[in-house]
Each structure stands twice: as C-alpha cells, then as structure tokens.
Amino acid sequence: MYFLVHILKVLGIDEEIDEILPSEQITFQKIGKEKIFDNFLDFQVLTKSGKILVFEFKKRALTNDDLKQAFEYYDRVHCKQKADVKLIIIVLSNNGRIKEYTKLDITFHPEIIKTKSINKQKDLSIIRHKLEHNNDLTLYECSLLVALPLFELEESEADITREVCELIKYKSDCIPNEIVDEISVAMYLNIMEYVEEEKRDELLEMINMAEKVQGIIAQIKNEGRNEGRSEGRSEGRQEIISRLLKNHGIEEVARLLGMKTSEILKIVDCK
C-alpha cells in the first residue's frame, strides 16, 4: 500500500519502511451485553534501520485509558519481537496534554504527533503550482494530497477535500496511473468524514467513486454470504471494513453495507 511507504515522510519521521508487519487491528470494549467497537491500531512496520514502529491513530484527545491500551500493546510487541520497538500515536486533534503513562516503576513515553499542529500550507502551494503547470506528482505528494485534511491549513477540511476531488477529476494525468484508484478510495473516506451529507454524491461522482463504492459494498455482501470464501478474500473484506470503521461508527457501517452489527464484528474480530 503506497500510503504506508510514504507516511513517515508525510509525518516528518526520518525512517524508511522495509516491511509492513501484521498487527492486532481490532479491540473492543464490552458495554452491558454488547460488544462495542472501540479502536484499532492501524499498522506496524519494520524500518531499514531495524526498528519496529507501531502506529495508532486517534480522532480525539488522548486519555489515560488510551495510553494504558497503547502501553499494553507495545509491551506485547516488544516481548514477541525482541526488537527495538517505538510506538507512535497520531492524534487527529490539537487537544489534550497527557504525554506519559506509568505502570509500577515503568514510565511509558510514546511519541505523540498532533497533525493539526503541523502546517502543510507550503506543501499544498507546491502541489498546486505543479498541477497548474501540468507537472506529474510524486508518490509522496500523492500521499500528502489525500492526507491534507488531517493537517493545519487555511482551508477547512471540507474545502480542501473538495479541491482535491477537483484535482483528481481535472488533473488525473498528473497522478501515476497505478495509484489513481487507491487515491479515490482514500478520498471516499475523506468525503464521508468531512463533507456534509447533501454534498457527498457530487464529489463521489467527481472522482468516479459512486459506482465503485456500490461495487465494493456488493462484493462485501456477496462474500459474506459465501461460506466457502477463501482466506484471502476474507482478509480483503476485513481491510475494507476496518478502513470504514476508522471514520464511521459501527452502526453507520452496518447500515451502509446492509449488514447486522454482529456480522461486522464477526468479520473484524481478530481474537
């Protein structure tokens, strides 16, 4: 996935990814008799310097419970891999002051990156200039393009999402062919997260995602009914649903896919 290859540079981390490692994606909390989707650790990678970087994304301000969960996961990875492990929490909010977690005599200091404290206005100007002159974007610039709503900009998240959709439609020749579809999927998530409901269809049509989204939904439903599905297909459904759960509540995803919440939980529950 090209986003992961370039995410370190986008976030200002001076490391290069050598391998993307499997991670424990889904965790749950039990409320009453129901098992409720809580959060998931997005990915972990092995760098060319030999470190294991574990990334977790949080949409809200950090709490002590968040750091406790992160520490427990870090501890498991460290004990299992016997390697230099670093946990990085990407906070999609500029709020919160919690920076450490203490258990017994161990104080845990994860690296916390608040994306809304990182200004990408200069990078956006460079991308605009290149597209204005019909110059090809690099893979890094494409990664940044879809991540722009996460950072500090003069434009609102909705406005920058619309602008990127327009760039995909009118400047697609400047984007490498092999990643156009992946950019469109990423922008679908941005549209659903940042754009008002009545304006979403227009942008989905703009990036040719309206029919593709329906195709993805149909694929998930069909595979869910096929008891003889392969492990690979099942993992594909899990990845798509996990992406949707990053930005939407489990009930909203269930309605979108025409499935029961219990069916969603069954697909994403790795335990």
Tab-separated table of C-alpha atoms in Angstrom:
chain	number	residue	atom	x	y	z
A	1	MET	CA	0.000	0.000	0.000
A	2	TYR	CA	1.742	3.135	-1.230
A	3	PHE	CA	0.353	5.358	1.546
A	4	LEU	CA	2.260	3.410	4.188
A	5	VAL	CA	5.514	3.610	2.246
A	6	HIS	CA	5.388	7.417	2.260
A	7	ILE	CA	3.518	8.075	5.519
A	8	LEU	CA	6.745	8.504	7.511
A	9	LYS	CA	7.940	11.360	5.320
A	10	VAL	CA	4.476	12.949	5.386
A	11	LEU	CA	4.628	12.893	9.199
A	12	GLY	CA	8.225	14.127	9.323
A	13	ILE	CA	9.706	10.852	10.620
A	14	ASP	CA	13.265	10.181	9.465
A	15	GLU	CA	12.958	6.438	8.788
A	16	GLU	CA	12.318	4.245	5.741
A	17	ILE	CA	9.908	1.301	5.694
A	18	ASP	CA	11.471	-2.052	4.843
A	19	GLU	CA	8.451	-4.279	5.546
A	20	ILE	CA	4.827	-3.871	6.634
A	21	LEU	CA	4.110	-6.205	9.556
A	22	PRO	CA	0.791	-7.775	10.615
A	23	SER	CA	-0.860	-6.043	13.567
A	24	GLU	CA	-3.636	-6.655	16.057
A	25	GLN	CA	-6.131	-4.319	14.479
A	26	ILE	CA	-9.304	-4.548	16.482
A	27	THR	CA	-10.016	-4.107	20.159
A	28	PHE	CA	-13.405	-3.999	21.805
A	29	GLN	CA	-14.971	-2.820	24.986
A	30	LYS	CA	-18.000	-4.509	26.493
A	31	ILE	CA	-20.913	-2.277	27.470
A	32	GLY	CA	-23.745	-4.150	29.093
A	33	LYS	CA	-24.417	-7.238	26.995
A	34	GLU	CA	-22.998	-5.768	23.785
A	35	LYS	CA	-19.506	-5.859	22.397
A	36	ILE	CA	-18.833	-2.343	21.075
A	37	PHE	CA	-16.147	-1.329	18.576
A	38	ASP	CA	-13.647	0.822	20.447
A	39	ASN	CA	-10.495	1.441	18.460
A	40	PHE	CA	-7.824	-0.255	16.418
A	41	LEU	CA	-4.093	0.027	15.985
A	42	ASP	CA	-3.646	0.773	12.331
A	43	PHE	CA	-0.327	-0.731	11.368
A	44	GLN	CA	3.215	-1.572	12.347
A	45	VAL	CA	6.300	-1.587	10.158
A	46	LEU	CA	9.902	-2.743	10.194
A	47	THR	CA	12.266	0.055	9.183
A	48	LYS	CA	15.502	-0.297	7.248
A	49	SER	CA	17.355	0.653	10.453
A	50	GLY	CA	15.884	-2.423	12.190
A	51	LYS	CA	13.291	-0.674	14.356
A	52	ILE	CA	9.662	-1.683	14.651
A	53	LEU	CA	7.349	1.328	14.504
A	54	VAL	CA	3.821	0.797	15.786
A	55	PHE	CA	1.299	3.441	14.678
A	56	GLU	CA	-2.032	4.158	16.280
A	57	PHE	CA	-4.447	6.843	15.077
A	58	LYS	CA	-6.765	8.669	17.488
A	59	LYS	CA	-9.513	11.024	16.344
A	60	ARG	CA	-9.929	12.661	19.733
A	61	ALA	CA	-7.790	13.921	22.600
A	62	LEU	CA	-5.785	11.221	24.387
A	63	THR	CA	-6.903	9.797	27.712
A	64	ASN	CA	-5.096	7.720	30.328
A	65	ASP	CA	-7.034	4.689	29.110
A	66	ASP	CA	-5.700	5.277	25.586
A	67	LEU	CA	-2.124	5.306	26.855
A	68	LYS	CA	-2.753	2.239	29.016
A	69	GLN	CA	-4.039	0.356	25.961
A	70	ALA	CA	-1.102	1.585	23.872
A	71	PHE	CA	1.396	0.512	26.541
A	72	GLU	CA	-0.096	-2.984	26.780
A	73	TYR	CA	0.127	-3.377	23.008
A	74	TYR	CA	3.677	-2.008	22.941
A	75	ASP	CA	4.640	-4.436	25.705
A	76	ARG	CA	3.244	-7.409	23.761
A	77	VAL	CA	5.047	-6.406	20.558
A	78	HIS	CA	8.319	-5.835	22.424
A	79	CYS	CA	8.147	-9.218	24.165
A	80	LYS	CA	7.170	-11.040	20.964
A	81	GLN	CA	9.616	-9.411	18.543
A	82	LYS	CA	12.588	-8.930	20.879
A	83	ALA	CA	13.466	-5.808	18.919
A	84	ASP	CA	13.707	-2.040	19.263
A	85	VAL	CA	10.032	-1.042	19.296
A	86	LYS	CA	8.702	2.508	19.125
A	87	LEU	CA	5.029	3.364	19.435
A	88	ILE	CA	3.804	6.498	17.668
A	89	ILE	CA	0.342	7.868	18.369
A	90	ILE	CA	-1.081	10.081	15.631
A	91	VAL	CA	-3.678	12.384	17.187
A	92	LEU	CA	-6.076	13.978	14.718
A	93	SER	CA	-6.850	16.710	17.210
A	94	ASN	CA	-4.898	19.556	18.765
A	95	ASN	CA	-6.359	18.990	22.220
A	96	GLY	CA	-5.095	17.087	25.230
A	97	ARG	CA	-1.990	17.234	27.408
A	98	ILE	CA	-1.414	13.634	28.518
A	99	LYS	CA	2.072	12.593	27.416
A	100	GLU	CA	3.056	9.600	29.552
A	101	TYR	CA	1.690	6.555	31.320
A	102	THR	CA	3.172	4.948	34.434
A	103	LYS	CA	2.750	1.310	35.456
A	104	LEU	CA	4.547	0.262	38.634
A	105	ASP	CA	8.029	1.775	38.220
A	106	ILE	CA	7.884	1.968	34.412
A	107	THR	CA	7.054	5.278	32.737
A	108	PHE	CA	5.900	4.939	29.137
A	109	HIS	CA	6.681	7.830	26.767
A	110	PRO	CA	5.173	7.191	23.332
A	111	GLU	CA	5.862	9.671	20.560
A	112	ILE	CA	2.706	11.735	20.077
A	113	ILE	CA	2.181	13.583	16.814
A	114	LYS	CA	-0.700	16.044	16.641
A	115	THR	CA	-1.360	16.507	12.961
A	116	LYS	CA	-3.346	19.707	13.477
A	117	SER	CA	-0.153	21.272	14.862
A	118	ILE	CA	1.700	20.560	11.611
A	119	ASN	CA	1.229	23.216	8.946
A	120	LYS	CA	1.218	21.909	5.370
A	121	GLN	CA	0.273	25.159	3.610
A	122	LYS	CA	3.663	25.402	1.877
A	123	ASP	CA	3.414	21.818	0.644
A	124	LEU	CA	-0.087	22.492	-0.657
A	125	SER	CA	1.189	25.551	-2.554
A	126	ILE	CA	3.906	23.432	-4.197
A	127	ILE	CA	1.350	20.810	-5.271
A	128	ARG	CA	-0.976	23.496	-6.651
A	129	HIS	CA	1.892	25.040	-8.605
A	130	LYS	CA	2.913	21.691	-10.097
A	131	LEU	CA	-0.647	20.868	-11.130
A	132	GLU	CA	-1.172	24.339	-12.566
A	133	HIS	CA	1.745	23.624	-14.896
A	134	ASN	CA	0.636	20.021	-15.536
A	135	ASN	CA	3.701	18.526	-13.858
A	136	ASP	CA	3.487	14.965	-12.532
A	137	LEU	CA	3.098	14.489	-8.792
A	138	THR	CA	5.488	12.223	-6.917
A	139	LEU	CA	4.178	9.307	-4.837
A	140	TYR	CA	4.995	11.307	-1.724
A	141	GLU	CA	2.956	14.274	-2.948
A	142	CYS	CA	0.041	11.942	-3.752
A	143	SER	CA	0.218	10.544	-0.211
A	144	LEU	CA	0.199	14.059	1.194
A	145	LEU	CA	-2.634	15.091	-1.109
A	146	VAL	CA	-5.145	12.682	0.432
A	147	ALA	CA	-3.843	13.342	3.959
A	148	LEU	CA	-4.154	17.147	3.744
A	149	PRO	CA	-7.421	17.377	5.753
A	150	LEU	CA	-5.548	15.963	8.753
A	151	PHE	CA	-3.106	18.879	8.922
A	152	GLU	CA	-3.223	22.578	9.741
A	153	LEU	CA	-4.315	24.594	6.694
A	154	GLU	CA	-6.024	27.891	5.973
A	155	GLU	CA	-8.781	25.936	4.222
A	156	SER	CA	-11.380	23.899	6.079
A	157	GLU	CA	-11.340	20.096	5.879
A	158	ALA	CA	-14.440	20.189	3.643
A	159	ASP	CA	-12.952	22.814	1.297
A	160	ILE	CA	-9.639	21.004	0.886
A	161	THR	CA	-11.474	17.709	0.300
A	162	ARG	CA	-13.486	19.331	-2.497
A	163	GLU	CA	-10.352	20.854	-4.023
A	164	VAL	CA	-8.553	17.513	-4.048
A	165	CYS	CA	-11.577	15.857	-5.678
A	166	GLU	CA	-11.499	18.528	-8.393
A	167	LEU	CA	-7.778	17.921	-8.899
A	168	ILE	CA	-8.403	14.184	-9.298
A	169	LYS	CA	-11.053	14.890	-11.917
A	170	TYR	CA	-9.320	17.590	-13.939
A	171	LYS	CA	-5.635	16.775	-13.331
A	172	SER	CA	-5.679	12.978	-13.281
A	173	ASP	CA	-2.909	12.898	-15.915
A	174	CYS	CA	-0.560	14.299	-13.259
A	175	ILE	CA	-1.202	11.324	-10.942
A	176	PRO	CA	0.576	7.967	-11.523
A	177	ASN	CA	-1.919	5.576	-13.144
A	178	GLU	CA	-1.172	2.724	-10.764
A	179	ILE	CA	-2.455	4.621	-7.718
A	180	VAL	CA	-5.438	6.580	-9.086
A	181	ASP	CA	-7.922	4.011	-7.759
A	182	GLU	CA	-6.277	3.886	-4.340
A	183	ILE	CA	-6.363	7.675	-4.103
A	184	SER	CA	-10.056	7.608	-4.972
A	185	VAL	CA	-10.764	5.104	-2.175
A	186	ALA	CA	-8.862	7.286	0.301
A	187	MET	CA	-10.787	10.342	-0.857
A	188	TYR	CA	-14.047	8.447	-0.392
A	189	LEU	CA	-13.196	8.198	3.303
A	190	ASN	CA	-12.371	11.918	3.412
A	191	ILE	CA	-15.669	12.781	1.740
A	192	MET	CA	-17.641	10.691	4.219
A	193	GLU	CA	-15.764	12.213	7.143
A	194	TYR	CA	-15.568	15.911	6.283
A	195	VAL	CA	-18.286	16.760	3.753
A	196	GLU	CA	-21.927	17.448	4.538
A	197	GLU	CA	-24.208	14.591	3.545
A	198	GLU	CA	-26.120	16.519	0.884
A	199	LYS	CA	-22.862	17.398	-0.934
A	200	ARG	CA	-21.236	13.966	-0.898
A	201	ASP	CA	-22.796	12.491	-4.040
A	202	GLU	CA	-21.450	15.300	-6.196
A	203	LEU	CA	-17.891	14.669	-5.030
A	204	LEU	CA	-18.211	10.887	-5.302
A	205	GLU	CA	-19.283	11.326	-8.917
A	206	MET	CA	-16.393	13.729	-9.452
A	207	ILE	CA	-13.809	11.071	-8.537
A	208	ASN	CA	-15.774	8.229	-10.177
A	209	MET	CA	-16.341	6.547	-6.851
A	210	ALA	CA	-20.156	6.388	-6.737
A	211	GLU	CA	-20.372	3.146	-8.736
A	212	LYS	CA	-17.132	1.768	-7.288
A	213	VAL	CA	-18.411	2.172	-3.734
A	214	GLN	CA	-21.569	0.284	-4.635
A	215	GLY	CA	-19.407	-2.421	-6.201
A	216	ILE	CA	-17.296	-2.720	-3.045
A	217	ILE	CA	-20.443	-2.938	-0.923
A	218	ALA	CA	-21.889	-5.618	-3.204
A	219	GLN	CA	-18.625	-7.574	-3.047
A	220	ILE	CA	-18.601	-7.487	0.752
A	221	LYS	CA	-22.219	-8.651	0.922
A	222	ASN	CA	-21.675	-11.465	-1.596
A	223	GLU	CA	-18.540	-12.706	0.109
A	224	GLY	CA	-20.314	-12.600	3.449
A	225	ARG	CA	-22.953	-14.995	2.077
A	226	ASN	CA	-20.355	-17.330	0.606
A	227	GLU	CA	-19.362	-19.756	3.345
A	228	GLY	CA	-16.664	-21.246	1.120
A	229	ARG	CA	-14.780	-17.980	0.669
A	230	SER	CA	-11.005	-18.100	0.673
A	231	GLU	CA	-8.883	-16.679	3.462
A	232	GLY	CA	-7.505	-14.036	1.090
A	233	ARG	CA	-10.954	-12.761	0.158
A	234	SER	CA	-11.943	-12.674	3.820
A	235	GLU	CA	-8.878	-10.575	4.636
A	236	GLY	CA	-9.825	-8.187	1.821
A	237	ARG	CA	-13.279	-7.667	3.299
A	238	GLN	CA	-11.735	-7.167	6.716
A	239	GLU	CA	-9.373	-4.479	5.391
A	240	ILE	CA	-12.173	-2.555	3.655
A	241	ILE	CA	-14.463	-2.693	6.697
A	242	SER	CA	-11.606	-1.694	9.010
A	243	ARG	CA	-10.979	1.379	6.840
A	244	LEU	CA	-14.652	2.324	7.087
A	245	LEU	CA	-14.653	1.832	10.868
A	246	LYS	CA	-11.757	4.272	11.183
A	247	ASN	CA	-14.051	7.140	10.216
A	248	HIS	CA	-17.545	5.843	10.997
A	249	GLY	CA	-19.404	4.224	13.845
A	250	ILE	CA	-20.157	0.530	13.602
A	251	GLU	CA	-23.902	1.123	13.264
A	252	GLU	CA	-23.332	3.524	10.352
A	253	VAL	CA	-21.072	0.998	8.606
A	254	ALA	CA	-23.659	-1.736	9.167
A	255	ARG	CA	-26.359	0.445	7.584
A	256	LEU	CA	-24.075	1.312	4.665
A	257	LEU	CA	-23.368	-2.364	3.955
A	258	GLY	CA	-26.856	-3.603	4.728
A	259	MET	CA	-25.485	-5.904	7.417
A	260	LYS	CA	-26.042	-6.521	11.106
A	261	THR	CA	-23.563	-5.114	13.620
A	262	SER	CA	-22.912	-8.685	14.773
A	263	GLU	CA	-21.830	-9.574	11.221
A	264	ILE	CA	-19.446	-6.614	11.133
A	265	LEU	CA	-17.963	-7.654	14.473
A	266	LYS	CA	-17.508	-11.215	13.253
A	267	ILE	CA	-15.546	-10.012	10.227
A	268	VAL	CA	-13.197	-7.634	12.059
A	269	ASP	CA	-12.759	-9.504	15.349
A	270	CYS	CA	-9.258	-10.963	15.140
A	271	LYS	CA	-9.431	-12.613	18.539
